[in-house]
Coordinates of C-alpha atoms and ligand atoms in Angstrom, one line a residue:
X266 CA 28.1 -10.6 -9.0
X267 CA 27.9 -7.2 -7.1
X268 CA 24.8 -5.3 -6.9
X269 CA 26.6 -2.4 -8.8
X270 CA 24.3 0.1 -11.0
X271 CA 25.6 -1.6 -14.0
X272 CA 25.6 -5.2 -14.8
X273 CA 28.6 -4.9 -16.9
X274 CA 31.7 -2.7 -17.0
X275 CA 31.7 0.1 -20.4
X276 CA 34.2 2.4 -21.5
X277 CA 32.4 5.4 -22.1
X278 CA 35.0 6.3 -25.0
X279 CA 34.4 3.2 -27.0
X280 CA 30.6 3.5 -27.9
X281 CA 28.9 4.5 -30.8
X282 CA 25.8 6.8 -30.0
X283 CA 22.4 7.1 -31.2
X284 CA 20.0 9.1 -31.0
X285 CA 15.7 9.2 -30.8
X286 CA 13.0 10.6 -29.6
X287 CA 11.2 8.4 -27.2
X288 CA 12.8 4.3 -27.1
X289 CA 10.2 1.4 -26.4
X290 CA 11.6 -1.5 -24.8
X291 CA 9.9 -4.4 -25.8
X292 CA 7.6 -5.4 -28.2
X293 CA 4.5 -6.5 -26.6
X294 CA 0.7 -5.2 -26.2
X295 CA 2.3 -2.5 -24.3
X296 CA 4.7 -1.2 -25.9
X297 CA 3.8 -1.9 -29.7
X298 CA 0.3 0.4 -28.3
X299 CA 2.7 3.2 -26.4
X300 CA 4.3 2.9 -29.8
X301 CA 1.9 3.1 -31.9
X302 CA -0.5 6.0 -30.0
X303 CA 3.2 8.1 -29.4
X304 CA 4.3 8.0 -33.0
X305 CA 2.2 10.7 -33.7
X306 CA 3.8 13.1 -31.7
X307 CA 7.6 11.7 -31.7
X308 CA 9.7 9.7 -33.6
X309 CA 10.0 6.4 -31.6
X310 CA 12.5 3.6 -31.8
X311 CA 11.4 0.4 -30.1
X312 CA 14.3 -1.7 -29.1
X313 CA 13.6 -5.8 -28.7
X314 CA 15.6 -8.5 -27.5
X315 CA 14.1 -10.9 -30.3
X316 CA 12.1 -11.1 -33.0
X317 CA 9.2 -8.0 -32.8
X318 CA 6.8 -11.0 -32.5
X319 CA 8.2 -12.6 -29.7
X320 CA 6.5 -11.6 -26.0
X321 CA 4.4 -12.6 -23.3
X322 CA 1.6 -11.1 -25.7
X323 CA 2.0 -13.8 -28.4
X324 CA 1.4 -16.9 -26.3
X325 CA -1.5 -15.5 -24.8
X326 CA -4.5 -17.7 -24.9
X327 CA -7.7 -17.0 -22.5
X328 CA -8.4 -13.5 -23.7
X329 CA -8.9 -9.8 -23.1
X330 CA -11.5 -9.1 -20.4
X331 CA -13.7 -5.9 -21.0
X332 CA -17.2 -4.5 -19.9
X333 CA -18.4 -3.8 -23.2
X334 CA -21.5 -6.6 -23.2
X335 CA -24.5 -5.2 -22.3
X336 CA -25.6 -7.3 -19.7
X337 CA -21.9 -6.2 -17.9
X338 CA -20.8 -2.6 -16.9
X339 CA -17.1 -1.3 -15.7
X340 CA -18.7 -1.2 -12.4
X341 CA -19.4 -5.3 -12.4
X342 CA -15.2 -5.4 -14.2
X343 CA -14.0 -2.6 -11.3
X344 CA -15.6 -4.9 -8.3
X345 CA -14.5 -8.1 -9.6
X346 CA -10.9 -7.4 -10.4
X347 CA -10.3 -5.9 -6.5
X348 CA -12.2 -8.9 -5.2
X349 CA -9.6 -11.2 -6.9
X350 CA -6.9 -8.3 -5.9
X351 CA -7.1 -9.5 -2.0
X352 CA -7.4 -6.2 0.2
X353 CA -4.5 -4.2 -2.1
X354 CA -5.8 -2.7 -5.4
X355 CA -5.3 0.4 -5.9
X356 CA -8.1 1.7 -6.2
X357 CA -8.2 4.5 -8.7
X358 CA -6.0 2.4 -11.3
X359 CA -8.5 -0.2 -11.3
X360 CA -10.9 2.5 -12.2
X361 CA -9.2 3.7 -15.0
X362 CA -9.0 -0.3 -16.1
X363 CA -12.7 -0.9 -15.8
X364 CA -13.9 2.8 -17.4
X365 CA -11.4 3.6 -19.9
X366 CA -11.0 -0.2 -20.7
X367 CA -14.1 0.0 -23.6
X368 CA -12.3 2.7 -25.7
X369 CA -9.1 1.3 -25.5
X370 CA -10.4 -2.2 -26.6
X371 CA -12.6 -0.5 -29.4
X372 CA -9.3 1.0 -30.8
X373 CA -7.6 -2.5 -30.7
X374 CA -10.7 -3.4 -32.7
X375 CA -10.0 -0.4 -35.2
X376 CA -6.5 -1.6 -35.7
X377 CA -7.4 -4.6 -37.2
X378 CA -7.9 -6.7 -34.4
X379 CA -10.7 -9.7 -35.1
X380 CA -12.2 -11.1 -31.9
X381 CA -14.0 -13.9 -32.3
X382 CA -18.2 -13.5 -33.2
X383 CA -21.3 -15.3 -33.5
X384 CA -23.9 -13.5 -35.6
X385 CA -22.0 -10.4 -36.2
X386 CA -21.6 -9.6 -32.2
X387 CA -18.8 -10.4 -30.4
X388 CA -18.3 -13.7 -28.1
X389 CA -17.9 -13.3 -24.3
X390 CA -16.8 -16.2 -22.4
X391 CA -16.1 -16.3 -18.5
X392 CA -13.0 -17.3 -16.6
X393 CA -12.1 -17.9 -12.7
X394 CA -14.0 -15.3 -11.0
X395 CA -15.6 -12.9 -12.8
X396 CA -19.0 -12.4 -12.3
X397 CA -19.7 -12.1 -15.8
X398 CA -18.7 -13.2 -19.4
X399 CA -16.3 -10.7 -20.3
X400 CA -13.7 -12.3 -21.9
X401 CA -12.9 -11.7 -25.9
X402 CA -11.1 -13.8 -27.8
X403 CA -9.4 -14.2 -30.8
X404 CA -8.8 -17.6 -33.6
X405 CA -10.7 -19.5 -30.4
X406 CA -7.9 -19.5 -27.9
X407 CA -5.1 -17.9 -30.0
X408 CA -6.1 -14.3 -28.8
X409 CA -2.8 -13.1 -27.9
X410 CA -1.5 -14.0 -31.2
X411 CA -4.0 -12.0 -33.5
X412 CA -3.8 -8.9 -31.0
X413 CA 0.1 -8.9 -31.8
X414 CA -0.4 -10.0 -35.8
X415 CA -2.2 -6.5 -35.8
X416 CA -0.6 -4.3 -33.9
X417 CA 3.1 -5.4 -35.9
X418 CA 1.2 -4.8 -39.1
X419 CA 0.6 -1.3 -37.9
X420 CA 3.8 -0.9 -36.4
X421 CA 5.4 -1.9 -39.6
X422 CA 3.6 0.2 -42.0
X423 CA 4.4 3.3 -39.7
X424 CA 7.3 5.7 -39.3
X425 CA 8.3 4.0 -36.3
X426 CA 11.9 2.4 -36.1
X427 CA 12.0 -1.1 -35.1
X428 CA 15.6 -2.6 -34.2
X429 CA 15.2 -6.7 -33.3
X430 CA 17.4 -8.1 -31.7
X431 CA 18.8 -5.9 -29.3
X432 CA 19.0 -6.4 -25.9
X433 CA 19.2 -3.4 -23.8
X434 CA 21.6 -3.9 -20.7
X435 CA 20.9 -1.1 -18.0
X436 CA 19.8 2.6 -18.3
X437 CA 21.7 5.4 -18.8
X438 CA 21.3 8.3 -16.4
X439 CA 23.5 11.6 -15.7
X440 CA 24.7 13.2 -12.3
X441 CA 20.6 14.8 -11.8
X442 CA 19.6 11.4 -11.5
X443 CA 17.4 11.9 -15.0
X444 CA 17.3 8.7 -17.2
X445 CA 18.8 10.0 -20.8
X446 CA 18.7 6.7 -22.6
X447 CA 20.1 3.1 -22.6
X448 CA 22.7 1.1 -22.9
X449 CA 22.3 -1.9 -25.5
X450 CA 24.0 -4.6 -27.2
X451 CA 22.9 -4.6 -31.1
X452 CA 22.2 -7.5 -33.1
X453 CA 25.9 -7.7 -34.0
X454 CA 26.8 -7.8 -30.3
X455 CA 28.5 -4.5 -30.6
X456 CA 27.8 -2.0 -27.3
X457 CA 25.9 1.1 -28.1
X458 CA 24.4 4.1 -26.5
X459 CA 20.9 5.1 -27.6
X460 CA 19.5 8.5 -26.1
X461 CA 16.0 9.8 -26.2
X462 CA 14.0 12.3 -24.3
X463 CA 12.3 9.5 -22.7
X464 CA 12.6 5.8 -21.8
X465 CA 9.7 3.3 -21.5
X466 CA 10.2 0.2 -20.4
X467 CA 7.4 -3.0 -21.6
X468 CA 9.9 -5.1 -21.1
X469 CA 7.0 -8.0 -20.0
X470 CA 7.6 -10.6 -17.0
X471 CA 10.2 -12.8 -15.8
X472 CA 8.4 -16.5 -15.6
X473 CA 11.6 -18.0 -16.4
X474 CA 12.8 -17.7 -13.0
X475 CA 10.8 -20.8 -12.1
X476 CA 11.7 -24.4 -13.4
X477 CA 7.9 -25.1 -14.2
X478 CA 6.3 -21.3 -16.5
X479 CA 4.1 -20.7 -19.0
X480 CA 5.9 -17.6 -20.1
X481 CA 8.2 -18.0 -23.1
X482 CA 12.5 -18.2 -23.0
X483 CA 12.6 -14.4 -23.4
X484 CA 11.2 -13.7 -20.0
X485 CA 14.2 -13.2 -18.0
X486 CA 13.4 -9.6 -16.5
X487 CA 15.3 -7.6 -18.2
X488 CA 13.5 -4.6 -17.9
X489 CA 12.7 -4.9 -14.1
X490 CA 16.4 -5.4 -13.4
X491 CA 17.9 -2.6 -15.2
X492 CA 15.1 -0.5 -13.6
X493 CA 16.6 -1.8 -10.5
X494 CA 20.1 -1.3 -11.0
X495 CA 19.9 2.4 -12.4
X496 CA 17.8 3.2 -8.9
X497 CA 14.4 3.2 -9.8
X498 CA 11.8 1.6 -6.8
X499 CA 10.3 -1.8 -7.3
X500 CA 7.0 -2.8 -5.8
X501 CA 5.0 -6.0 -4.4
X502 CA 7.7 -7.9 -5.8
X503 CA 6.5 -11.2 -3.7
X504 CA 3.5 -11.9 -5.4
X505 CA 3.6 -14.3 -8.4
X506 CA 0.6 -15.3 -9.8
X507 CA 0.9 -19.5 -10.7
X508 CA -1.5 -20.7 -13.1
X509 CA -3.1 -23.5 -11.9
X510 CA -3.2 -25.5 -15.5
X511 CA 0.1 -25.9 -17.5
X512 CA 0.2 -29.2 -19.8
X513 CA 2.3 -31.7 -16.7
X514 CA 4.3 -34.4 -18.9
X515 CA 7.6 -35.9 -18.2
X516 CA 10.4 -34.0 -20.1
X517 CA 7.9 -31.8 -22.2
X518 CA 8.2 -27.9 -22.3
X519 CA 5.9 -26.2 -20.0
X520 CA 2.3 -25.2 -21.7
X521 CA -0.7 -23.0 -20.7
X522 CA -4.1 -24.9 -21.0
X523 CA -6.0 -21.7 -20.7
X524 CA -8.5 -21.0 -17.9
X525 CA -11.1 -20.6 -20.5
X526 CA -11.1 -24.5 -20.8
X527 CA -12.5 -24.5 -17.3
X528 CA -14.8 -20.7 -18.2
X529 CA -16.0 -23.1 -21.2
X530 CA -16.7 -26.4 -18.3
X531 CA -13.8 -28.5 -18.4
X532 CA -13.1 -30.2 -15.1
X533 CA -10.4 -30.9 -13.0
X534 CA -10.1 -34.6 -11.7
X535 CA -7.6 -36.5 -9.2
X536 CA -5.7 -39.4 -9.9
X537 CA -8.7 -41.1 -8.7
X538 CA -11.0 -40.1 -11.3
X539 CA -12.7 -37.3 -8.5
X540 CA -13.5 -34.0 -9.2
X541 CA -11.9 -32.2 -6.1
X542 CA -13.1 -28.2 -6.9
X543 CA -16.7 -29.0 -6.1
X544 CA -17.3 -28.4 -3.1
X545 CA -14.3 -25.2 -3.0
X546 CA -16.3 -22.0 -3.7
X547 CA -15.9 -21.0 -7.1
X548 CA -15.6 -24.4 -8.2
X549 CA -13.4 -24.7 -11.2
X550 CA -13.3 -21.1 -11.5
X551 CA -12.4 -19.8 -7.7
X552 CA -9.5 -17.6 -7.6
X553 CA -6.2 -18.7 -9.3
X554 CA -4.3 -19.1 -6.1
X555 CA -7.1 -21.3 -4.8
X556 CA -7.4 -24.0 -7.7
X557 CA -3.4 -23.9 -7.7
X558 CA -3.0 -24.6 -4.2
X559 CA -6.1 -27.1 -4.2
X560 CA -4.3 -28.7 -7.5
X561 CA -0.7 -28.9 -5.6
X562 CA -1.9 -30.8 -2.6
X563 CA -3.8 -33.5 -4.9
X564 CA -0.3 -33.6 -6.8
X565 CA 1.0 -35.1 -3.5
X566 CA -1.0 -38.6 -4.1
X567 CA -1.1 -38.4 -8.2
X568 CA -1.5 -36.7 -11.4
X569 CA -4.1 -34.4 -12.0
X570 CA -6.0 -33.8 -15.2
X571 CA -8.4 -31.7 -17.2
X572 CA -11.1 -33.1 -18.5
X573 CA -12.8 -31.2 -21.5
X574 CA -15.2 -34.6 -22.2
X575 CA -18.0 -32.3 -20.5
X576 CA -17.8 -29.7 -23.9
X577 CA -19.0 -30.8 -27.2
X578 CA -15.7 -32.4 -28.9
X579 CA -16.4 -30.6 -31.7
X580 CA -16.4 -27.5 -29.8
X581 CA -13.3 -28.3 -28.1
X582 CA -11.3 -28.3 -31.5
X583 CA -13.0 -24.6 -32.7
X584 CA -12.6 -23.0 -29.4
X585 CA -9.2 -24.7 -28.5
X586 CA -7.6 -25.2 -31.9
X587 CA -3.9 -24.0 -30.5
X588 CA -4.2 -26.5 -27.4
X589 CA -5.9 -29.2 -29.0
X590 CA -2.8 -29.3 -32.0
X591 CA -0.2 -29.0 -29.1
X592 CA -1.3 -31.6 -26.9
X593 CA -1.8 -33.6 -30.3
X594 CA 1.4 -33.6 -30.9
X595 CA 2.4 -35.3 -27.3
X596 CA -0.4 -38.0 -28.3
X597 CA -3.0 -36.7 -26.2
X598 CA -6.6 -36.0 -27.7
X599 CA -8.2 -33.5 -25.4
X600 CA -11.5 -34.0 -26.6
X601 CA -11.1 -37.5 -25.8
X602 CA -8.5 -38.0 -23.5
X603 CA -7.8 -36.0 -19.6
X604 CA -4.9 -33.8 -19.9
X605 CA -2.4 -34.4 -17.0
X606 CA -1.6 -30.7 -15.6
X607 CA -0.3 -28.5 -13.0
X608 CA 0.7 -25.5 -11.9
X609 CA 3.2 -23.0 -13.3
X610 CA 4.4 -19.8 -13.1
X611 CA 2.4 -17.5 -15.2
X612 CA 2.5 -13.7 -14.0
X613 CA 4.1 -11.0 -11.6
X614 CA 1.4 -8.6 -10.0
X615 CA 4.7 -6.6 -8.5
X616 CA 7.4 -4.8 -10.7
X617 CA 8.9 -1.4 -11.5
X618 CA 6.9 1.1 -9.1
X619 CA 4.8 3.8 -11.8
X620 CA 2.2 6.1 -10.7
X621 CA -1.3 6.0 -12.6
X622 CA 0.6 7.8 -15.8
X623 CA 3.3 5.6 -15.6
X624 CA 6.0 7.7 -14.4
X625 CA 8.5 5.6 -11.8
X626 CA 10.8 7.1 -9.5
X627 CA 13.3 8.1 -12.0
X628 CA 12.7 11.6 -13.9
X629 CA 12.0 10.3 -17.9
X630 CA 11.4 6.7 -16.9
X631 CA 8.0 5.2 -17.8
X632 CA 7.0 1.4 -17.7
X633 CA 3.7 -0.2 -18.7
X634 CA 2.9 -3.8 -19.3
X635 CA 3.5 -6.5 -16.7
X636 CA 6.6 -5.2 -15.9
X637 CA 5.5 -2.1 -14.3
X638 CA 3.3 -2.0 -10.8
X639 CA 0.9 0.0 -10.2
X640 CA -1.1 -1.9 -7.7
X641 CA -4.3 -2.2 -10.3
X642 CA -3.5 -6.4 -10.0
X643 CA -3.0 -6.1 -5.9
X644 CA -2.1 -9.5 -4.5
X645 CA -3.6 -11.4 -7.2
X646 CA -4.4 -10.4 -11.1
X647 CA -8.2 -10.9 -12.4
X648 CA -7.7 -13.8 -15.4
X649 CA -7.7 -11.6 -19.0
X650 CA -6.7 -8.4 -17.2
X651 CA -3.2 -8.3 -18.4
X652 CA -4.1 -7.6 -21.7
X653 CA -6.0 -5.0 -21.0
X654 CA -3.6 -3.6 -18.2
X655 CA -1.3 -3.4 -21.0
X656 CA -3.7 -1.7 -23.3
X657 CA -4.5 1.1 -20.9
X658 CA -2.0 2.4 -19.0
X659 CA -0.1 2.0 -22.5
X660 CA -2.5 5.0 -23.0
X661 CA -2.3 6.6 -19.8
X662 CA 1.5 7.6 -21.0
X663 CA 0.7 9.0 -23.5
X664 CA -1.5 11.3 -22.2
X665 CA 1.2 12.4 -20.0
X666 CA 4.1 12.1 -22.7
X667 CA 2.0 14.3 -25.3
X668 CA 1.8 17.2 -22.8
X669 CA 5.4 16.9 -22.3
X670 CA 8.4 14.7 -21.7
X671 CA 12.4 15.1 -21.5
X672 CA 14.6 16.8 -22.9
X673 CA 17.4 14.9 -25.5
X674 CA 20.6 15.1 -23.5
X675 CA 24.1 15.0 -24.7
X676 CA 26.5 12.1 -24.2
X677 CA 28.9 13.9 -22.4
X678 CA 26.2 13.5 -19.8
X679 CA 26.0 10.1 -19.3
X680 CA 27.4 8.5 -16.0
X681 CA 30.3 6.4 -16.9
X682 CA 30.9 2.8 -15.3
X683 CA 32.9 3.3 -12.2
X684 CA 32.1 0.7 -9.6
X685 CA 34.7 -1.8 -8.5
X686 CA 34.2 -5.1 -9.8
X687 CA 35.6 -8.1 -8.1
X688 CA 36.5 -10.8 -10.1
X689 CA 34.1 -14.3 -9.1
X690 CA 35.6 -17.8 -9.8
X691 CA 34.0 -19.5 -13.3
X692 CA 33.8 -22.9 -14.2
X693 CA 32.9 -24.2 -17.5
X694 CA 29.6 -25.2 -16.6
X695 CA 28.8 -22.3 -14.8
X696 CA 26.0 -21.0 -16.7
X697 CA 23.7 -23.9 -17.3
X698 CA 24.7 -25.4 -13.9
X699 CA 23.6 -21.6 -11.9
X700 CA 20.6 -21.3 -14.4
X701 CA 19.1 -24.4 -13.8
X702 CA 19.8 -24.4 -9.8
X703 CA 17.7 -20.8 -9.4
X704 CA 14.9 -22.3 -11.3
X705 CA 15.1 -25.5 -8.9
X706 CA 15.2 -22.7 -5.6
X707 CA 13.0 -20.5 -7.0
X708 CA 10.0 -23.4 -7.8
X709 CA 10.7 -25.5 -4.3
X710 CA 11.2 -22.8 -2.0
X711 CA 9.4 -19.5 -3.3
X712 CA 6.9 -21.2 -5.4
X713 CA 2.9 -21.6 -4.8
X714 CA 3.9 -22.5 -0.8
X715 CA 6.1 -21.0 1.0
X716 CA 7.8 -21.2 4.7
X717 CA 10.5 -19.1 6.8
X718 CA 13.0 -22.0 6.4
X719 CA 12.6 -22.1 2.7
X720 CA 12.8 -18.7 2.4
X721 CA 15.6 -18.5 4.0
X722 CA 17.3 -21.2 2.7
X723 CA 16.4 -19.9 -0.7
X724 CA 18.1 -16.7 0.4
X725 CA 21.4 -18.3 0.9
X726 CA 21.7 -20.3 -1.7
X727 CA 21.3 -17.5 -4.4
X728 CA 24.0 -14.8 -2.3
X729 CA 26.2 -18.2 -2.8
X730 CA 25.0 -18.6 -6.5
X731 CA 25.5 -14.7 -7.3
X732 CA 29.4 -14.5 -5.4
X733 CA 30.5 -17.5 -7.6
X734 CA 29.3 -15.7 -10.7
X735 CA 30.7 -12.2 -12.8
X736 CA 28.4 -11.9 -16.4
X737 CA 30.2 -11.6 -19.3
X738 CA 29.2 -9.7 -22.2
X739 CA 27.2 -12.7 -23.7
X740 CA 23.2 -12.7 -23.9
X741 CA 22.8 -15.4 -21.7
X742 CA 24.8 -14.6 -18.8
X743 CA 23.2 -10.9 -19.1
X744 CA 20.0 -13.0 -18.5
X745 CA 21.3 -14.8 -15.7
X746 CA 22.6 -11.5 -14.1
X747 CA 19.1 -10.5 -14.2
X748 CA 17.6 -13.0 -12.9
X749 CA 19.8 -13.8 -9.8
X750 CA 19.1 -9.8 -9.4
X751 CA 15.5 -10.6 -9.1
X752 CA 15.3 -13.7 -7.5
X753 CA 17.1 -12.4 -4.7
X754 CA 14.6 -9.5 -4.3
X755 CA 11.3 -11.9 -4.7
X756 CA 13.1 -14.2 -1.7
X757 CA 13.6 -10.7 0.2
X758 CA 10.1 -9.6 0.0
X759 CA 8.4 -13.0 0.6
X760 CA 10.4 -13.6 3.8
X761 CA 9.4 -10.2 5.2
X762 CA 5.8 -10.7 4.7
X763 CA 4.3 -12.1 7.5
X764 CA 0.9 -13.5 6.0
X765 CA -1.1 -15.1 3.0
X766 CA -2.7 -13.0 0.4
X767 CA -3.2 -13.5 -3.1
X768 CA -0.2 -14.9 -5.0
X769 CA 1.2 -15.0 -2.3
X770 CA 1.1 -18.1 0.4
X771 CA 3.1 -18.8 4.0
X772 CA 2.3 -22.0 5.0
X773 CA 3.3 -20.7 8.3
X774 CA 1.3 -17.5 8.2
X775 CA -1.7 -18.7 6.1
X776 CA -4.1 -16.4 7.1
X777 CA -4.0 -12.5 5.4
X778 CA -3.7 -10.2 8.4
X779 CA -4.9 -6.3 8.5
X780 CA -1.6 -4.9 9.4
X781 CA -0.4 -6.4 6.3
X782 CA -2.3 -5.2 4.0
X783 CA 0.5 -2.2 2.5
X784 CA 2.4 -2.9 -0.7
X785 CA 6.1 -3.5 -0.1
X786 CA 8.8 -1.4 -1.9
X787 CA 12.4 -1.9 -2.8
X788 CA 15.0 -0.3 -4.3
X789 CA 19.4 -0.7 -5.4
X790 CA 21.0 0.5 -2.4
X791 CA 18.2 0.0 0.3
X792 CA 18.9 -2.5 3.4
X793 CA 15.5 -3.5 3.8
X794 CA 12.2 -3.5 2.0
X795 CA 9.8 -0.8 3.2
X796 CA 6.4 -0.8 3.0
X797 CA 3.4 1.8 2.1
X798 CA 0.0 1.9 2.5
X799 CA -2.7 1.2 0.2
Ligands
SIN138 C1 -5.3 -18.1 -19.7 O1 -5.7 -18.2 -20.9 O2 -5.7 -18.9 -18.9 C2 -4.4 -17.0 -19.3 C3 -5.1 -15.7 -19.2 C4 -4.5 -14.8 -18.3 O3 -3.5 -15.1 -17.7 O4 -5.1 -13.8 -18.0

C-alpha cells in the first residue's frame, strides 16, 4: 500500500455525481449538531458509514461536563481542563469550551435532551480531576445514548438528507488545492461523487487500532485518513488517551466501566484485595494516564478490580443500569461482586489540524468532533469533555459557515486518480491475519508505555504489513487501509517525542521536558514530523 492521495484507483468517467450544499461526515454529537444548527442556512446531506445511530457518541457513558452549577463557574471548567491538558492546551479553545459550553449545553437541553434530576434540578456528579461536580448525565450512565436519541429525532424530522450506510473513501479536491466534495461508496457498494460547497468531517476516533478499546467496530479513522491522504495537516497525533477501566475478561468484547463509578466511590483493588490509588494524588480520580499506568503495573502480579461495594447497591443499579445489565450478562453482579478491569484505548487528543472555527489546512474542509485537533484536549483530555468538545466547536463552524463558505464546483474539476499503483502480494488470510497483527503492535509497543525499541520495532513491522497489502474495493480492507495509514503516523510521532506528557508515556524519557512542550504536525508528502509552538 502506497501512501498515494487516494486509497483506491477511480475512473473519473465511470461515476455517478451528486450534488449538496454542505456534506456531514458522520453521525455523531458533532456532526448531527453542525447538522442540525447548519440546516438553516443550507441544505445538508450527512453521509454515514452505518446506521445514523452508530458512533462514538452512543456508547458514551460518564457524561457531559459543564459549568452551569452554581457553586462552579467556566473559570473552575477552563483551569481544570489545561491542568489535565499537561503544559499544551491551547489556550483560547479551552476558553471558548469553558464560556460558550453553558449555551451550547442549554440548547442540547432544548432539543429534547433529559439529563438526569433530583427535585427538578439537574444532577452533577465528579470524575478524575475536576475540581468540581460538573458532570450531567443521562438514563444514569447511558448519557451518550439519550444525547444521540434526541438529536436523530431532530435530524429526522428536518429537511436534512441522511444517507446510511455510506462510507466515504477520500476527498475530492481540484488543481487550486480546494476540497469540492467526496468520493463514496453507497450502500449498494456502487462509487459515487458527491459535491458541496463545503466538507466537514466528524468522522469520530480510531480506538480500533488497539487490540484492547472501548470505542465501537466503526472507529477505524476514516475521516482522519482521508484528511491525510488529500493533504490536509494532522496534529498531536501521539497522544492516546487509555481509559484506565474497561470490563478485563478472557475472550469477552472490550467494555467501558465509566469513570463515574469511581466520581460516584468505587475503588480499585489488587489481586491482593489492596486498594493501590490511595496514597497517588487524586486517589481514584488522578489523571487518567495516572490510574492507567498505576493499573498496568499492578496487572504485572494479577487482576485488578473495581469494587462498587462502597455505593449503596441499590444505587449502583439506578446510576449504572447499562453496566450493571452488561456485566450481568458475563455473571458478574457489580453491586456484589469486584469487576476485573483494565485499561483500554478510549480517545485521540491529536487529529485533523482545525483552527478555533474549524477550518484545516485545506480551503472548504472543516472537522469537529474527536477527529479534529485543535489543541483544546493538549496532552491529555479532561473526563466528559468530549462531549462537550463536540458540542461547541460544532458551533464554532457554523458561525464561520453562515458568513460564508465555498462555492459548488463542477465535476470536470475534480482531480482524477493518477498515481502508480504497484501491485502487493495477497493471501487469503490477508485481512484478518494484517488486522489483527496492527492491533497486537499497536497495544504492545505504542500502547499506555512506550520505549525507542518498541517504537521502532513497531515501525517496521507495519512498513512490512502495509508493502504486503493493496485494498480492494471492499469496506473492510478500506478500513484496514486506513488504519495502517494511521498507525504508521501515531508510531512516527511517538518515536520523535523525546519525553512523557499526558497520553503519552516513554519509559525511557518519563519525565515532560520544556523544550517539548510544542504540538507536533504531520502531513501526506512530509519526511518528518514538525513541530509548533503552543
Ligand atoms: C467515562 O464514562 O468514563 C468516559 C467519559 C469520557 O471519556 O469522557
Amino acid at each position: 500500500m502506497q501512501d498515494n492521495e487516494y486509497l483506491i484507483p477511480w475512473d473519473k468517467n465511470n461515476i455517478n455525481v451528486k450534488y449538496t450544499e454542505i456534506l456531514i461526515l458522520g453521525s455523531g454529537i458533532a456532526g448531527l449538531f453542525t447538522a442540525i444548527n447548519l440546516s438553516k442556512k443550507y441544505e445538508i446531506t450527512i453521509l454515514t458509514k452505518k446506521n445514523i445511530m452508530e458512533s462514538n457518541t452512543e456508547h458514551a457513558q460518564g457524561g457531559i461536563a459543564v459549568a452551569l452549577d452554581l457553586e462552579d463557574s467556566p473559570e473552575f471548567h477552563y483551569g481544570d481542563t489545561i491542568k489535565a491538558g499537561a503544559g499544551l492546551c491551547n489556550l483560547s479553545a479551552v476558553k471558548i469550551l469553558a464560556e460558550k459550553g453553558p449555551d451550547s449545553v442549554r440548547k442540547l437541553i432544548e432539543l429534547g435532551t433529559q439529563f438526569d434530576k433530583s427535585e427538578n434540578k439537574l444532577n452533577f456528579t465528579t470524575e478524575g480531576a475536576h475540581s468540581k461536580k460538573r458532570v450531567l448525565h443521562a438514563k444514569g450512565d447511558a448519557t451518550g445514548g439519550e444525547i444521540e436519541r434526541a438529536l436523530v429525532e431532530k435530524v429526522r424530522n428536518s429537511s436534512i438528507q441522511v444517507k446510511e450506510n455510506y462510507f466515504v473513501i477520500d476527498l475530492l479536491k481540484n488543481d487550486d488545492n480546494e476540497v469540492i466534495g467526496v468520493l463514496v461508496l453507497d450502500n449498494k457498494y456502487k462509487l459515487e461523487a458527491w459535491l458541496s460547497k463545503a466538507v466537514i468531517i466528524a468522522t469520530g476516533g480510531l480506538g480500533q487500532l488497539y487490540k484492547h478499546t472501548t470505542n465501537p467496530a466503526v472507529t477505524t479513522g476514516d475521516g482522519i485518513a482521508a484528511a491525510y491522504r488529500a493533504g490536509a495537516e494532522l496534529m498531536d497525533m501521539e497522544f492516546i488517551q487509555f481509559h484506565p477501566t474497561a470490563l478485563l475478561i478472557p475472550g469477552v468484547p472490550s467494555f467501558l466501566i465509566s469513570e463515574a463509578a469511581r466520581g460516584e466511590g468505587a475503588l480499585l483493588l489488587n489481586a491482593q484485595g489492596k486498594r493501590f490509588m490511595a496514597d497517588i494524588p487524586g486517589q481514584e480520580l488522578a489523571p487518567r494516564d495516572v490510574v492507567a499506568r498505576a493499573i498496568w503495573e499492578q496487572m504485572k502480579t494479577g487482576t485488578v478490580y473495581l469494587d462498587f461495594s462502597y455505593i449503596h447497591s441499590q444505587k449502583v443499579q439506578e446510576r449504572f443500569p447499562k453496566i450493571y445489565k452488561t456485566c450481568l450478562q458475563y455473571g458478574i453482579d457489580i453491586s456484589a461482586t469486584p469487576v476485573p478491569v483494565g485499561p483500554a484505548a478510549h480517545y485521540i487528543m491529536g487529529g485533523i489540524r482545525v483552527d478555533n472555527s474549524g477550518q484545516t489546512s485545506l480551503p472548504n474542509l472543516y472537522a469537529c468532533g474527536e477527529c479534529a485537533c485543535n489543541g483544546v484536549h493538549g496532552a491529555n483530555r479532561l473526563a466528559s469533555n468530549s462531549l462537550l468538545d463536540g458540542l461547541v466547536f460544532a458551533e464554532t463552524i457554523t458561525q464561520k459557515l453562515e458568513k460564508e463558505a465555498g462555492k459548488l464546483s463542477k465535476w470536470e474539476k475534480a482531480k482524477p486518480f493518477t498515481e502508480h499503483l504497484t501491485s502487493g502480494r495477497r493471501y487469503k488470510t490477508d485481512i484478518e491475519r494484517i488486522r489483527a497483527e496492527l492491533r497486537e503492535i499497536m497495544w504492545d509497543r505504542v500502547g499506555i508505555i512506550r520505549n525507542t525499541e518498541g517504537l521502532s520495532d513497531a515501525y517496521a513491522r507495519i512498513e512490512r504489513l502495509k508493502e504486503v497489502f493493496v485494498p480492494r474495493i471492499k469496506i473492510p480492507e478500506l478500513e484496514l487501509g486506513n488504519m495502517l495509514t494511521l498507525g504508521s503516523i501515531i508510531v512516527k510521532s511517538a518515536f520523535k517525542r523525546q519525553e512523557s506528557r499526558g497520553g503519552h508515556y516513554r519509559s525511557d524519557y518519563p519525565v515532560p521536558d520544556e523544550e517539548w512542550r510544542k504540538h507536533s504536525a504531520f502531513k501526506r508528502g512530509d519526511k518528518h514530523v514538525s513541530y509548533v509552538s503552543v
